mmCIF file of C-alpha atoms and ligand atoms in Angstrom:
data_model
loop_
_atom_site.group_PDB
_atom_site.id
_atom_site.type_symbol
_atom_site.label_atom_id
_atom_site.label_comp_id
_atom_site.label_asym_id
_atom_site.label_seq_id
_atom_site.Cartn_x
_atom_site.Cartn_y
_atom_site.Cartn_z
ATOM 1 C CA UNK A 11 -29.207 -17.003 51.769
ATOM 2 C CA UNK A 12 -30.846 -20.102 53.234
ATOM 3 C CA UNK A 13 -34.262 -19.725 54.789
ATOM 4 C CA UNK A 14 -35.001 -21.947 57.793
ATOM 5 C CA UNK A 15 -38.568 -22.988 58.524
ATOM 6 C CA UNK A 16 -38.582 -21.235 61.885
ATOM 7 C CA UNK A 17 -36.064 -19.492 64.147
ATOM 8 C CA UNK A 18 -36.781 -19.966 67.839
ATOM 9 C CA UNK A 19 -33.519 -18.318 68.922
ATOM 10 C CA UNK A 20 -34.523 -14.919 67.511
ATOM 11 C CA UNK A 21 -37.323 -14.346 70.049
ATOM 12 C CA UNK A 22 -35.301 -15.609 72.985
ATOM 13 C CA UNK A 23 -32.221 -13.530 72.119
ATOM 14 C CA UNK A 24 -34.380 -10.383 72.259
ATOM 15 C CA UNK A 25 -35.693 -11.070 75.769
ATOM 16 C CA UNK A 26 -32.711 -13.031 77.079
ATOM 17 C CA UNK A 27 -32.191 -10.865 80.164
ATOM 18 C CA UNK A 28 -35.859 -10.832 81.155
ATOM 19 C CA UNK A 29 -36.022 -14.616 80.834
ATOM 20 C CA UNK A 30 -32.876 -15.060 82.920
ATOM 21 C CA UNK A 31 -34.311 -12.752 85.602
ATOM 22 C CA UNK A 32 -37.538 -14.800 85.667
ATOM 23 C CA UNK A 33 -35.548 -18.010 86.058
ATOM 24 C CA UNK A 34 -33.318 -16.477 88.739
ATOM 25 C CA UNK A 35 -36.358 -15.284 90.692
ATOM 26 C CA UNK A 36 -37.836 -18.773 90.610
ATOM 27 C CA UNK A 37 -34.560 -20.288 91.837
ATOM 28 C CA UNK A 38 -34.393 -17.800 94.674
ATOM 29 C CA UNK A 39 -37.921 -18.608 95.861
ATOM 30 C CA UNK A 40 -37.319 -22.331 95.207
ATOM 31 C CA UNK A 41 -41.055 -22.979 95.253
ATOM 32 C CA UNK A 42 -41.304 -24.927 92.023
ATOM 33 C CA UNK A 43 -44.811 -26.391 91.944
ATOM 34 C CA UNK A 44 -48.138 -24.521 92.324
ATOM 35 C CA UNK A 45 -46.419 -21.328 93.456
ATOM 36 C CA UNK A 46 -46.941 -17.578 92.999
ATOM 37 C CA UNK A 47 -45.695 -17.308 89.401
ATOM 38 C CA UNK A 48 -48.231 -19.887 88.250
ATOM 39 C CA UNK A 49 -51.012 -18.076 90.077
ATOM 40 C CA UNK A 50 -50.036 -14.777 88.444
ATOM 41 C CA UNK A 51 -49.685 -16.290 84.989
ATOM 42 C CA UNK A 52 -53.082 -17.970 85.312
ATOM 43 C CA UNK A 53 -54.726 -14.661 86.227
ATOM 44 C CA UNK A 54 -52.967 -12.814 83.401
ATOM 45 C CA UNK A 55 -53.680 -15.409 80.726
ATOM 46 C CA UNK A 56 -57.353 -15.757 81.746
ATOM 47 C CA UNK A 57 -57.722 -12.004 81.449
ATOM 48 C CA UNK A 58 -55.890 -12.008 78.106
ATOM 49 C CA UNK A 59 -58.357 -14.584 76.746
ATOM 50 C CA UNK A 60 -61.370 -12.786 78.168
ATOM 51 C CA UNK A 61 -62.275 -15.702 80.439
ATOM 52 C CA UNK A 62 -62.725 -16.085 84.208
ATOM 53 C CA UNK A 63 -60.307 -18.961 84.846
ATOM 54 C CA UNK A 64 -57.015 -20.373 83.638
ATOM 55 C CA UNK A 65 -55.559 -23.618 84.972
ATOM 56 C CA UNK A 66 -51.947 -24.339 84.036
ATOM 57 C CA UNK A 67 -51.271 -27.968 83.125
ATOM 58 C CA UNK A 68 -48.386 -30.084 81.836
ATOM 59 C CA UNK A 69 -49.017 -29.815 78.070
ATOM 60 C CA UNK A 70 -51.670 -29.181 75.436
ATOM 61 C CA UNK A 71 -52.787 -32.791 75.186
ATOM 62 C CA UNK A 72 -53.436 -32.873 78.938
ATOM 63 C CA UNK A 73 -55.327 -29.573 78.695
ATOM 64 C CA UNK A 74 -57.752 -31.212 76.234
ATOM 65 C CA UNK A 75 -57.903 -34.484 78.186
ATOM 66 C CA UNK A 76 -58.501 -32.815 81.559
ATOM 67 C CA UNK A 77 -61.290 -30.661 80.094
ATOM 68 C CA UNK A 78 -63.028 -33.853 78.943
ATOM 69 C CA UNK A 79 -62.568 -35.403 82.415
ATOM 70 C CA UNK A 80 -63.843 -32.213 84.068
ATOM 71 C CA UNK A 81 -67.013 -32.395 81.967
ATOM 72 C CA UNK A 82 -67.358 -36.064 82.915
ATOM 73 C CA UNK A 83 -66.889 -37.222 79.316
ATOM 74 C CA UNK A 84 -65.485 -40.756 79.048
ATOM 75 C CA UNK A 85 -66.308 -44.344 78.086
ATOM 76 C CA UNK A 86 -69.498 -44.645 76.045
ATOM 77 C CA UNK A 87 -69.389 -41.008 74.945
ATOM 78 C CA UNK A 88 -68.604 -39.540 71.534
ATOM 79 C CA UNK A 89 -66.795 -36.299 70.760
ATOM 80 C CA UNK A 90 -66.885 -34.629 67.344
ATOM 81 C CA UNK A 91 -63.436 -33.638 66.044
ATOM 82 C CA UNK A 92 -62.169 -32.226 62.735
ATOM 83 C CA UNK A 93 -60.660 -34.730 60.287
ATOM 84 C CA UNK A 94 -57.685 -32.457 59.552
ATOM 85 C CA UNK A 95 -55.684 -31.681 62.698
ATOM 86 C CA UNK A 96 -52.679 -32.707 64.759
ATOM 87 C CA UNK A 97 -53.270 -36.165 66.212
ATOM 88 C CA UNK A 98 -53.472 -34.769 69.773
ATOM 89 C CA UNK A 99 -57.045 -33.569 69.179
ATOM 90 C CA UNK A 100 -58.163 -37.174 68.560
ATOM 91 C CA UNK A 101 -55.828 -38.717 71.153
ATOM 92 C CA UNK A 102 -57.228 -36.526 73.931
ATOM 93 C CA UNK A 103 -60.612 -38.152 73.289
ATOM 94 C CA UNK A 104 -59.307 -41.740 73.209
ATOM 95 C CA UNK A 105 -57.187 -41.041 76.312
ATOM 96 C CA UNK A 106 -60.333 -39.948 78.138
ATOM 97 C CA UNK A 107 -61.900 -43.273 77.128
ATOM 98 C CA UNK A 108 -64.392 -41.706 74.702
ATOM 99 C CA UNK A 109 -64.715 -42.127 70.933
ATOM 100 C CA UNK A 110 -63.552 -39.432 68.505
ATOM 101 C CA UNK A 111 -66.016 -38.957 65.641
ATOM 102 C CA UNK A 112 -64.482 -37.220 62.654
ATOM 103 C CA UNK A 113 -66.143 -34.509 60.581
ATOM 104 C CA UNK A 114 -64.663 -33.129 57.373
ATOM 105 C CA UNK A 115 -63.273 -29.623 57.006
ATOM 106 C CA UNK A 116 -64.092 -26.543 54.974
ATOM 107 C CA UNK A 117 -61.453 -26.458 52.195
ATOM 108 C CA UNK A 118 -61.299 -22.654 52.341
ATOM 109 C CA UNK A 119 -60.290 -22.489 56.025
ATOM 110 C CA UNK A 120 -59.051 -26.019 56.912
ATOM 111 C CA UNK A 121 -61.378 -25.824 59.927
ATOM 112 C CA UNK A 122 -64.343 -27.980 60.956
ATOM 113 C CA UNK A 123 -67.221 -27.545 58.472
ATOM 114 C CA UNK A 124 -70.216 -26.651 60.689
ATOM 115 C CA UNK A 125 -72.726 -27.742 58.046
ATOM 116 C CA UNK A 126 -71.535 -31.370 58.395
ATOM 117 C CA UNK A 127 -71.759 -31.615 62.194
ATOM 118 C CA UNK A 128 -75.449 -32.437 62.691
ATOM 119 C CA UNK A 129 -75.180 -35.572 60.526
ATOM 120 C CA UNK A 130 -72.451 -36.886 62.859
ATOM 121 C CA UNK A 131 -74.436 -36.345 66.069
ATOM 122 C CA UNK A 132 -75.785 -39.496 67.768
ATOM 123 C CA UNK A 133 -77.438 -40.033 71.174
ATOM 124 C CA UNK A 134 -73.905 -40.663 72.513
ATOM 125 C CA UNK A 135 -72.445 -37.341 71.367
ATOM 126 C CA UNK A 136 -71.423 -35.115 74.288
ATOM 127 C CA UNK A 137 -69.122 -32.500 72.810
ATOM 128 C CA UNK A 138 -67.769 -30.759 69.718
ATOM 129 C CA UNK A 139 -64.047 -30.044 69.747
ATOM 130 C CA UNK A 140 -63.202 -27.531 66.996
ATOM 131 C CA UNK A 141 -59.548 -26.689 66.310
ATOM 132 C CA UNK A 142 -58.442 -23.184 65.357
ATOM 133 C CA UNK A 143 -56.048 -24.715 62.856
ATOM 134 C CA UNK A 144 -52.952 -22.839 61.705
ATOM 135 C CA UNK A 145 -54.032 -19.945 63.968
ATOM 136 C CA UNK A 146 -57.359 -19.190 62.290
ATOM 137 C CA UNK A 147 -60.479 -19.280 64.488
ATOM 138 C CA UNK A 148 -63.010 -21.956 63.564
ATOM 139 C CA UNK A 149 -66.524 -20.780 62.677
ATOM 140 C CA UNK A 150 -67.540 -20.654 66.339
ATOM 141 C CA UNK A 151 -70.860 -18.843 65.829
ATOM 142 C CA UNK A 152 -72.133 -21.683 63.628
ATOM 143 C CA UNK A 153 -70.555 -24.389 65.811
ATOM 144 C CA UNK A 154 -72.052 -22.959 69.010
ATOM 145 C CA UNK A 155 -75.441 -22.848 67.299
ATOM 146 C CA UNK A 156 -75.299 -26.548 66.330
ATOM 147 C CA UNK A 157 -74.055 -27.377 69.832
ATOM 148 C CA UNK A 158 -76.946 -25.530 71.465
ATOM 149 C CA UNK A 159 -79.438 -27.331 69.243
ATOM 150 C CA UNK A 160 -78.140 -30.750 70.368
ATOM 151 C CA UNK A 161 -77.176 -29.711 73.950
ATOM 152 C CA UNK A 162 -73.465 -30.366 73.382
ATOM 153 C CA UNK A 163 -70.429 -28.907 75.093
ATOM 154 C CA UNK A 164 -67.984 -26.927 72.903
ATOM 155 C CA UNK A 165 -64.283 -27.387 73.664
ATOM 156 C CA UNK A 166 -61.820 -25.232 71.714
ATOM 157 C CA UNK A 167 -58.494 -26.763 70.735
ATOM 158 C CA UNK A 168 -56.708 -23.410 70.764
ATOM 159 C CA UNK A 169 -53.192 -24.890 70.772
ATOM 160 C CA UNK A 170 -52.303 -22.929 67.620
ATOM 161 C CA UNK A 171 -54.341 -19.802 68.257
ATOM 162 C CA UNK A 172 -53.067 -17.728 71.215
ATOM 163 C CA UNK A 173 -54.496 -14.256 70.568
ATOM 164 C CA UNK A 174 -56.603 -15.118 67.511
ATOM 165 C CA UNK A 175 -59.966 -13.332 67.457
ATOM 166 C CA UNK A 176 -63.424 -14.075 66.060
ATOM 167 C CA UNK A 177 -65.469 -10.880 65.739
ATOM 168 C CA UNK A 178 -63.162 -9.235 68.303
ATOM 169 C CA UNK A 179 -63.347 -12.043 70.908
ATOM 170 C CA UNK A 180 -60.177 -13.976 71.658
ATOM 171 C CA UNK A 181 -59.716 -17.717 71.297
ATOM 172 C CA UNK A 182 -60.169 -19.250 74.731
ATOM 173 C CA UNK A 183 -63.398 -17.358 75.292
ATOM 174 C CA UNK A 184 -65.354 -18.673 72.308
ATOM 175 C CA UNK A 185 -66.788 -21.929 73.708
ATOM 176 C CA UNK A 186 -67.371 -23.721 77.016
ATOM 177 C CA UNK A 187 -63.687 -24.382 77.703
ATOM 178 C CA UNK A 188 -60.443 -24.127 75.724
ATOM 179 C CA UNK A 189 -57.117 -25.920 75.660
ATOM 180 C CA UNK A 190 -53.813 -24.178 74.947
ATOM 181 C CA UNK A 191 -50.373 -25.668 74.385
ATOM 182 C CA UNK A 192 -47.164 -23.838 75.270
ATOM 183 C CA UNK A 193 -44.955 -26.213 73.280
ATOM 184 C CA UNK A 194 -41.876 -24.102 72.416
ATOM 185 C CA UNK A 195 -42.795 -23.355 68.781
ATOM 186 C CA UNK A 196 -46.422 -22.355 69.464
ATOM 187 C CA UNK A 197 -47.281 -18.643 69.222
ATOM 188 C CA UNK A 198 -46.856 -18.476 73.007
ATOM 189 C CA UNK A 199 -44.211 -21.055 73.868
ATOM 190 C CA UNK A 200 -42.477 -22.117 77.067
ATOM 191 C CA UNK A 201 -38.911 -23.415 77.407
ATOM 192 C CA UNK A 202 -40.277 -26.939 77.412
ATOM 193 C CA UNK A 203 -43.719 -28.495 77.651
ATOM 194 C CA UNK A 204 -46.665 -26.610 79.073
ATOM 195 C CA UNK A 205 -50.384 -26.113 78.599
ATOM 196 C CA UNK A 206 -53.460 -24.406 80.003
ATOM 197 C CA UNK A 207 -57.195 -24.795 80.330
ATOM 198 C CA UNK A 208 -59.209 -21.595 79.969
ATOM 199 C CA UNK A 209 -62.891 -21.375 80.879
ATOM 200 C CA UNK A 210 -65.506 -19.101 82.385
ATOM 201 C CA UNK A 211 -67.385 -22.077 83.846
ATOM 202 C CA UNK A 212 -66.680 -22.036 87.613
ATOM 203 C CA UNK A 213 -67.545 -25.702 88.105
ATOM 204 C CA UNK A 214 -65.405 -26.984 85.194
ATOM 205 C CA UNK A 215 -62.525 -24.816 86.438
ATOM 206 C CA UNK A 216 -62.829 -26.194 89.963
ATOM 207 C CA UNK A 217 -62.867 -29.786 88.714
ATOM 208 C CA UNK A 218 -59.954 -29.286 86.329
ATOM 209 C CA UNK A 219 -57.940 -27.653 89.103
ATOM 210 C CA UNK A 220 -58.544 -30.674 91.325
ATOM 211 C CA UNK A 221 -57.895 -33.278 88.631
ATOM 212 C CA UNK A 222 -54.516 -31.785 87.613
ATOM 213 C CA UNK A 223 -53.313 -32.140 91.219
ATOM 214 C CA UNK A 224 -54.083 -35.737 92.251
ATOM 215 C CA UNK A 225 -57.789 -35.052 92.651
ATOM 216 C CA UNK A 226 -57.025 -32.935 95.647
ATOM 217 C CA UNK A 227 -58.063 -29.388 96.523
ATOM 218 C CA UNK A 228 -56.813 -29.773 100.102
ATOM 219 C CA UNK A 229 -53.466 -31.464 100.735
ATOM 220 C CA UNK A 230 -53.804 -35.229 101.320
ATOM 221 C CA UNK A 231 -57.601 -35.080 100.882
ATOM 222 C CA UNK A 232 -58.448 -36.770 97.577
ATOM 223 C CA UNK A 233 -61.991 -36.204 96.422
ATOM 224 C CA UNK A 234 -61.664 -37.500 92.841
ATOM 225 C CA UNK A 235 -59.412 -39.784 90.805
ATOM 226 C CA UNK A 236 -57.030 -37.193 89.499
ATOM 227 C CA UNK A 237 -53.659 -37.142 87.814
ATOM 228 C CA UNK A 238 -50.462 -35.122 88.009
ATOM 229 C CA UNK A 239 -50.305 -32.460 85.306
ATOM 230 C CA UNK A 240 -49.222 -29.039 86.542
ATOM 231 C CA UNK A 241 -47.578 -26.139 84.727
ATOM 232 C CA UNK A 242 -44.403 -25.589 86.763
ATOM 233 C CA UNK A 243 -43.196 -22.295 88.237
ATOM 234 C CA UNK A 244 -40.184 -21.938 85.951
ATOM 235 C CA UNK A 245 -42.332 -22.228 82.833
ATOM 236 C CA UNK A 246 -45.021 -19.952 84.293
ATOM 237 C CA UNK A 247 -42.399 -17.288 85.095
ATOM 238 C CA UNK A 248 -41.023 -17.447 81.543
ATOM 239 C CA UNK A 249 -44.520 -17.440 80.019
ATOM 240 C CA UNK A 250 -45.363 -14.254 81.973
ATOM 241 C CA UNK A 251 -42.405 -12.563 80.257
ATOM 242 C CA UNK A 252 -43.356 -13.881 76.822
ATOM 243 C CA UNK A 253 -47.066 -13.056 77.196
ATOM 244 C CA UNK A 254 -46.125 -9.360 77.253
ATOM 245 C CA UNK A 255 -44.845 -9.549 73.676
ATOM 246 C CA UNK A 256 -47.431 -11.999 72.283
ATOM 247 C CA UNK A 257 -49.575 -9.347 70.573
ATOM 248 C CA UNK A 258 -46.514 -7.706 69.012
ATOM 249 C CA UNK A 259 -45.249 -11.058 67.740
ATOM 250 C CA UNK A 260 -48.658 -11.958 66.303
ATOM 251 C CA UNK A 261 -48.798 -8.572 64.542
ATOM 252 C CA UNK A 262 -45.359 -9.239 63.068
ATOM 253 C CA UNK A 263 -46.648 -12.562 61.697
ATOM 254 C CA UNK A 264 -49.714 -10.797 60.244
ATOM 255 C CA UNK A 265 -47.554 -8.209 58.504
ATOM 256 C CA UNK A 266 -45.233 -10.854 57.027
ATOM 257 C CA UNK A 267 -48.189 -12.923 55.800
ATOM 258 C CA UNK A 268 -49.621 -9.840 54.112
ATOM 259 C CA UNK A 269 -46.309 -9.412 52.284
ATOM 260 C CA UNK A 270 -46.351 -13.107 51.324
ATOM 261 C CA UNK A 271 -49.949 -13.048 50.085
ATOM 262 C CA UNK A 272 -49.551 -10.044 47.795
ATOM 263 C CA UNK A 273 -47.431 -12.188 45.484
ATOM 264 C CA UNK A 274 -48.659 -15.679 46.444
ATOM 265 C CA UNK A 275 -52.170 -14.876 45.251
ATOM 266 C CA UNK A 276 -50.898 -14.189 41.754
ATOM 267 C CA UNK A 277 -49.293 -17.626 41.363
ATOM 268 C CA UNK A 278 -51.552 -19.771 39.166
ATOM 269 C CA UNK A 279 -52.145 -23.273 40.487
ATOM 270 C CA UNK A 280 -51.201 -22.443 44.070
ATOM 271 C CA UNK A 281 -53.939 -22.227 46.710
ATOM 272 C CA UNK A 282 -53.233 -19.525 49.288
ATOM 273 C CA UNK A 283 -55.227 -18.580 52.409
ATOM 274 C CA UNK A 284 -57.466 -15.505 52.595
ATOM 275 C CA UNK A 285 -57.136 -12.782 55.203
ATOM 276 C CA UNK A 286 -60.479 -12.538 56.982
ATOM 277 C CA UNK A 287 -60.822 -9.320 59.009
ATOM 278 C CA UNK A 288 -63.589 -10.862 61.202
ATOM 279 C CA UNK A 289 -61.805 -14.148 61.911
ATOM 280 C CA UNK A 290 -58.355 -12.869 62.660
ATOM 281 C CA UNK A 291 -55.672 -15.507 62.290
ATOM 282 C CA UNK A 292 -52.455 -15.337 64.299
ATOM 283 C CA UNK A 293 -50.738 -17.338 61.532
ATOM 284 C CA UNK A 294 -49.226 -20.086 63.618
ATOM 285 C CA UNK A 295 -48.485 -21.551 60.188
ATOM 286 C CA UNK A 296 -48.691 -20.181 56.657
ATOM 287 C CA UNK A 297 -50.027 -23.049 54.558
ATOM 288 C CA UNK A 298 -50.395 -23.179 50.783
ATOM 289 C CA UNK A 299 -51.882 -25.995 48.711
ATOM 290 C CA UNK A 300 -50.963 -27.558 45.378
ATOM 291 C CA UNK A 301 -51.285 -31.024 43.806
ATOM 292 C CA UNK A 302 -47.528 -31.133 43.154
ATOM 293 C CA UNK A 303 -46.716 -30.523 46.818
ATOM 294 C CA UNK A 304 -43.811 -32.962 47.207
ATOM 295 C CA UNK A 305 -42.065 -31.786 44.034
ATOM 296 C CA UNK A 306 -42.525 -28.161 45.078
ATOM 297 C CA UNK A 307 -41.029 -28.884 48.509
ATOM 298 C CA UNK A 308 -38.023 -30.474 46.803
ATOM 299 C CA UNK A 309 -37.640 -27.494 44.483
ATOM 300 C CA UNK A 310 -37.691 -25.104 47.459
ATOM 301 C CA UNK A 311 -35.214 -27.290 49.355
ATOM 302 C CA UNK A 312 -32.847 -27.126 46.384
ATOM 303 C CA UNK A 313 -32.972 -23.330 46.812
ATOM 304 C CA UNK A 314 -32.108 -23.646 50.521
ATOM 305 C CA UNK A 315 -35.678 -23.080 51.688
ATOM 306 C CA UNK A 316 -37.074 -25.330 54.426
ATOM 307 C CA UNK A 317 -40.740 -26.300 54.483
ATOM 308 C CA UNK A 318 -42.855 -28.751 56.483
ATOM 309 C CA UNK A 319 -46.161 -30.581 56.017
ATOM 310 C CA UNK A 320 -48.891 -30.137 58.638
ATOM 311 C CA UNK A 321 -50.046 -32.900 58.491
ATOM 312 C CA UNK A 322 -49.246 -35.652 55.974
ATOM 313 C CA UNK A 323 -51.578 -38.329 57.417
ATOM 314 C CA UNK A 324 -55.001 -37.434 58.827
ATOM 315 C CA UNK A 325 -55.773 -38.937 62.269
ATOM 316 C CA UNK A 326 -58.467 -41.303 60.911
ATOM 317 C CA UNK A 327 -55.836 -42.988 58.681
ATOM 318 C CA UNK A 328 -53.180 -43.295 61.392
ATOM 319 C CA UNK A 329 -52.227 -46.856 62.254
ATOM 320 C CA UNK A 330 -52.665 -46.119 65.957
ATOM 321 C CA UNK A 331 -56.319 -45.220 65.419
ATOM 322 C CA UNK A 332 -57.179 -48.083 63.041
ATOM 323 C CA UNK A 333 -59.468 -49.590 65.716
ATOM 324 C CA UNK A 334 -61.905 -46.695 65.132
ATOM 325 C CA UNK A 335 -62.744 -48.335 61.803
ATOM 326 C CA UNK A 336 -62.321 -45.399 59.449
ATOM 327 C CA UNK A 337 -61.080 -45.882 55.903
ATOM 328 C CA UNK A 338 -59.673 -43.822 53.048
ATOM 329 C CA UNK A 339 -62.461 -41.844 51.391
ATOM 330 C CA UNK A 340 -64.339 -41.092 54.633
ATOM 331 C CA UNK A 341 -63.175 -37.450 54.751
ATOM 332 C CA UNK A 342 -62.193 -36.471 51.188
ATOM 333 C CA UNK A 343 -61.413 -32.801 51.848
ATOM 334 C CA UNK A 344 -59.106 -33.623 54.759
ATOM 335 C CA UNK A 345 -57.444 -36.420 52.784
ATOM 336 C CA UNK A 346 -56.766 -34.120 49.851
ATOM 337 C CA UNK A 347 -55.373 -31.475 52.205
ATOM 338 C CA UNK A 348 -53.000 -34.042 53.707
ATOM 339 C CA UNK A 349 -51.629 -34.747 50.233
ATOM 340 C CA UNK A 350 -51.398 -31.153 49.037
ATOM 341 C CA UNK A 351 -50.647 -28.749 51.913
ATOM 342 C CA UNK A 352 -47.241 -27.195 52.430
ATOM 343 C CA UNK A 353 -46.197 -24.902 55.288
ATOM 344 C CA UNK A 354 -43.876 -22.052 54.277
ATOM 345 C CA UNK A 355 -41.191 -20.503 56.485
ATOM 346 C CA UNK A 356 -42.636 -18.033 58.992
ATOM 347 C CA UNK A 357 -41.525 -16.671 62.350
ATOM 348 C CA UNK A 358 -42.109 -13.244 63.895
ATOM 349 C CA UNK A 359 -38.554 -11.954 63.427
ATOM 350 C CA UNK A 360 -38.331 -13.146 59.819
ATOM 351 C CA UNK A 361 -36.984 -10.406 57.527
ATOM 352 C CA UNK A 362 -38.691 -9.087 54.405
ATOM 353 C CA UNK A 363 -35.761 -10.312 52.338
ATOM 354 C CA UNK A 364 -36.329 -13.843 53.711
ATOM 355 C CA UNK A 365 -39.948 -13.640 52.547
ATOM 356 C CA UNK A 366 -38.931 -12.290 49.139
ATOM 357 C CA UNK A 367 -36.399 -15.092 48.763
ATOM 358 C CA UNK A 368 -39.143 -17.703 49.307
ATOM 359 C CA UNK A 369 -41.439 -15.894 46.877
ATOM 360 C CA UNK A 370 -38.725 -15.693 44.196
ATOM 361 C CA UNK A 371 -38.201 -19.449 44.459
ATOM 362 C CA UNK A 372 -41.958 -20.109 44.347
ATOM 363 C CA UNK A 373 -42.390 -17.936 41.258
ATOM 364 C CA UNK A 374 -39.513 -19.768 39.591
ATOM 365 C CA UNK A 375 -41.299 -23.117 39.970
ATOM 366 C CA UNK A 376 -42.940 -24.188 36.732
ATOM 367 C CA UNK A 377 -44.644 -27.305 38.064
ATOM 368 C CA UNK A 378 -47.931 -25.714 39.179
ATOM 369 C CA UNK A 379 -50.937 -27.261 37.553
ATOM 370 C CA UNK A 380 -49.095 -30.522 36.897
ATOM 371 C CA UNK A 381 -49.321 -33.543 39.127
ATOM 372 C CA UNK A 382 -46.035 -34.515 40.735
HETATM 373 C C1 LIG B 30 -49.574 -28.713 69.670
HETATM 374 C C2 LIG B 30 -50.974 -29.143 69.572
HETATM 375 C C3 LIG B 30 -51.610 -29.905 70.573
HETATM 376 C C4 LIG B 30 -50.875 -30.564 71.709
HETATM 377 O O1 LIG B 30 -50.052 -29.774 72.458
HETATM 378 P P1 LIG B 30 -48.824 -30.424 73.263
HETATM 379 O O2 LIG B 30 -48.449 -29.328 74.200
HETATM 380 O O3 LIG B 30 -47.775 -30.753 72.281
HETATM 381 O O4 LIG B 30 -49.345 -31.613 73.985
HETATM 382 C C5 LIG B 30 -52.961 -30.165 70.457
HETATM 383 N N1 LIG B 30 -53.663 -29.745 69.398
HETATM 384 C C6 LIG B 30 -53.098 -29.042 68.394
HETATM 385 C C7 LIG B 30 -53.948 -28.588 67.250
HETATM 386 C C8 LIG B 30 -51.733 -28.726 68.440
HETATM 387 O O5 LIG B 30 -51.180 -28.054 67.439
#
């Protein structure tokens, strides 16, 4: 039995008829941009996140970028970002014309280490942009405290954390504004690109809503220099269907991870994540860590098990961001993570026997503790 990394078909096969009905309804109305399905999805997703507003946009990167624009953050400003994340977190800042300032992560959670933030704050710092990486909420209580001390805005990159909770409060309602991605493989995924801004700040919501639609609140009246980034009706209609099963799918991931961890924790030389009942992960990814990562991945592949690395090169060492002037050694925890992390197969409909198959192959690996 081969084990794929992820199976996107499984979810869509289950709700095939509901999705087709949502698509058919959209075709019948033939109102494809800024229509009733988007309005309904925005209301439902805002409520889901425990926030006042949701603004559907074209993708997750635009959600982050438009939040920065809505706060008036741009050239001359600095934004604090974690050193271990998908490149989009950093790119959103450069796209807005501001400078991303990296801060290292906590090795236990892979999230921004709040104790390192203050040292990175300068008179130019405007915002902190924590990522809830792999589905686990960042330490928002500590981050919000540092932000308040320095009068900074907190922007959640919640692209991997739909439904994750910190002390019972959902991602999207833990800072000033939050960005979500509906890229197909995210916990809540569209049938293409999509994203959303979630906030309880009326003014930021109003600005973001204007910016996503050519800087116009009233047709042909342009009050700001906006862009075109709107979540379309077809995607909104499909997302409304999929939102109904999000909690169930997240619970399925949590149950599978529990099964994984019972045996993973006993493997010497393999770092495995902890389940934290206060900071409830939605397990966008299940990531383990070992110095012999590449050899382990090859071993698993030889047993028909697919794995991926999220992410092999930290943003500060990417060629595209060389102009920022960072060098190897600047963020040692993030750099070590990039060399050692491995994402194991996980999707909500994964069977117990799939999980056991991965665990059998992991337990059969005798390279732990040795460098590859
Ligand atoms: C996916 C992702 C994004 C970007 O989302 P897109 O919809 O692909 O633009 C941003 N940040 C993180 C952490 C992500 O995982």
